[in-house]
XYZ file of C-alpha atoms in Angstrom:
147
model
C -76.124 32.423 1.649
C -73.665 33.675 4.205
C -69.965 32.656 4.724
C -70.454 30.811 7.498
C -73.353 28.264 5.869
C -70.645 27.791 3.161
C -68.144 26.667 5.697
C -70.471 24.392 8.046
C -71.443 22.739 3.990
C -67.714 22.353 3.366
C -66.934 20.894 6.971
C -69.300 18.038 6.757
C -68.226 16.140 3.507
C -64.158 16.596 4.916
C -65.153 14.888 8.021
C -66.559 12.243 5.895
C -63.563 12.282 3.920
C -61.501 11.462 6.638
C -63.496 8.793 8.235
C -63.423 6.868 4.947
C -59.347 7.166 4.251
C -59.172 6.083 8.192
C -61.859 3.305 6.969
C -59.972 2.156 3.936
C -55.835 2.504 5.511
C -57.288 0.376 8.309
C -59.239 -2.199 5.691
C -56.085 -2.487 3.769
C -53.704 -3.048 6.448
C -55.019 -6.432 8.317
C -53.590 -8.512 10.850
C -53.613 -11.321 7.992
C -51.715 -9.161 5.638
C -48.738 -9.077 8.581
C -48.744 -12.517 8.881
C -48.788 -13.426 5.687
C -45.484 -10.991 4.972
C -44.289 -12.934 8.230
C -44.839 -16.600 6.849
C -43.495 -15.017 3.459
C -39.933 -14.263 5.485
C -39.980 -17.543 7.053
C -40.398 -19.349 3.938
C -37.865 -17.410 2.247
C -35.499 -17.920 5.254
C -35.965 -21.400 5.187
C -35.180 -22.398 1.742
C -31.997 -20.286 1.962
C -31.259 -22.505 5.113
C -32.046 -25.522 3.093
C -30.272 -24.624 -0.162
C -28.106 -21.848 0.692
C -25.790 -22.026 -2.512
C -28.714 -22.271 -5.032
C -30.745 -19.729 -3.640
C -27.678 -17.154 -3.372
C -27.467 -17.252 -7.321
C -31.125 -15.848 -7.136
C -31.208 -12.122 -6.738
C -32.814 -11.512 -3.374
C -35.991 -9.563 -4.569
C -36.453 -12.115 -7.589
C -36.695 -14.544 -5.009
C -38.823 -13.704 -2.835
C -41.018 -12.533 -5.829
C -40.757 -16.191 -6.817
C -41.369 -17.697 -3.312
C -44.565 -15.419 -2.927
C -46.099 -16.313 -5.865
C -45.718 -20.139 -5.456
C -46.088 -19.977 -1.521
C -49.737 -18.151 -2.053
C -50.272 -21.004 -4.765
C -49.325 -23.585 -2.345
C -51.682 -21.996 0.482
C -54.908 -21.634 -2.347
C -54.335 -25.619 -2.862
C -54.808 -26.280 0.765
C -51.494 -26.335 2.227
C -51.641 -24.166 5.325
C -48.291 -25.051 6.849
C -44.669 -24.282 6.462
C -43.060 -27.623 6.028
C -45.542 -28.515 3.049
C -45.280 -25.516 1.395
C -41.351 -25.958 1.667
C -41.767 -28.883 -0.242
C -43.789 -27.318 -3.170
C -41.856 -24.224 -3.420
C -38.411 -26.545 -4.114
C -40.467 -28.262 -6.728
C -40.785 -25.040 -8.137
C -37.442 -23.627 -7.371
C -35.618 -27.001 -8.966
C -37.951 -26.680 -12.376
C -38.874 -22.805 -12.598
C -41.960 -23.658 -11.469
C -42.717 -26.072 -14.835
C -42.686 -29.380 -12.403
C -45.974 -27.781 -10.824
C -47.706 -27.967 -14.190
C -46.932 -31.617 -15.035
C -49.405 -34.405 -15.208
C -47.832 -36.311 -11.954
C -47.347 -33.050 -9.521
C -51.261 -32.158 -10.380
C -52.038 -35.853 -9.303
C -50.608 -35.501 -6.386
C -52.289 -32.249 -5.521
C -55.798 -33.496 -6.477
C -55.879 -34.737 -2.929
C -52.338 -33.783 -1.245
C -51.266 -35.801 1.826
C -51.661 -33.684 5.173
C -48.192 -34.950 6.637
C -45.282 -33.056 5.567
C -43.606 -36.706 5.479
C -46.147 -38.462 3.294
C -46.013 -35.419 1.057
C -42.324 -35.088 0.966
C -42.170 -38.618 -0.178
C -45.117 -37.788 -2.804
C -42.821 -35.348 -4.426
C -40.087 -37.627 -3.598
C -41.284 -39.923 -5.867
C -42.367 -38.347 -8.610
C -41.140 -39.317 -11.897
C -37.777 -37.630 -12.870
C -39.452 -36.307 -15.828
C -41.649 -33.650 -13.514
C -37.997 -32.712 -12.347
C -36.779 -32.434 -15.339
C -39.200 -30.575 -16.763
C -37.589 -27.070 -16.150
C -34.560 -25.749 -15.204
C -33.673 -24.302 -11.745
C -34.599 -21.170 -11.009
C -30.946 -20.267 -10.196
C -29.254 -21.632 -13.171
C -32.336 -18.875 -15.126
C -30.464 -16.471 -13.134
C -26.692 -17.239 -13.659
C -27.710 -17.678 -17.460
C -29.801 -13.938 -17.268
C -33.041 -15.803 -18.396
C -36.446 -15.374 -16.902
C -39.052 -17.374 -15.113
């Protein structure tokens, strides 16, 4: 076979190549992804608004490591907005995240209110036990302990 049959065999599969790395960066760089980095910021911006001396004890990047992870919990149980999942991320910023695993809190998630009122005042009165249950995620970091 010639040189130039070679080439034109060799051409082909790098087109193909480069369609499907176009394909895939494009796949796994979504709108979603942007906004969900955006809400992320928000969140993170809010609690620090909220509780700005607590959450300056927390090393930035642990922080928002910690708000993503509970934030993307809060989302999978079915709350979609900011104000709720303000709410839930405290719960697990005040207890390291162990009030979330308690008895009470999973009660309350079986079938969360939808107002960020009603479910203020469902954390709100939880038993101080659930808060209790952990310490705050700040005091981990002042004492060098972990999550």
């Amino acid at each position: 076979m010639s040189h130039e049959h070679w080439q034109k065999r060799i051409v082909f599969p790098q087109w193909v190549l480069v369609l499907g790395m176009v394909f895939l960066l494009a796949m796994s760089c979504p709108r979603a992804h942007a906004q969900t980095n955006d809400d992320l910021k928000a969140l993170v911006a809010h609690l620090k608004f909220v509780i700005p001396d607590e959450t300056a004890l927390v090393e930035p990047k642990k922080l928002e490591r910690f708000v993503a992870q509970y934030q993307k919990r809060a989302v999978s149980a079915g709350l979609k907005d900011i104000d709720r999942q303000t709410a839930y991320v405290l719960l697990a910023l005040y207890t390291s995240g162990k009030g979330l695993e308690q008895p009470e809190f999973k009660q309350v998630m079986a079938h969360p209110p939808a107002s960020p009122d009603a479910f203020s005042d469902a954390l709100i009165g939880l038993p101080q036990r659930v808060y209790d249950s952990g310490q705050p995620l700040w005091e981990n970091a002042v004492n060098g302990g972990s999550r």
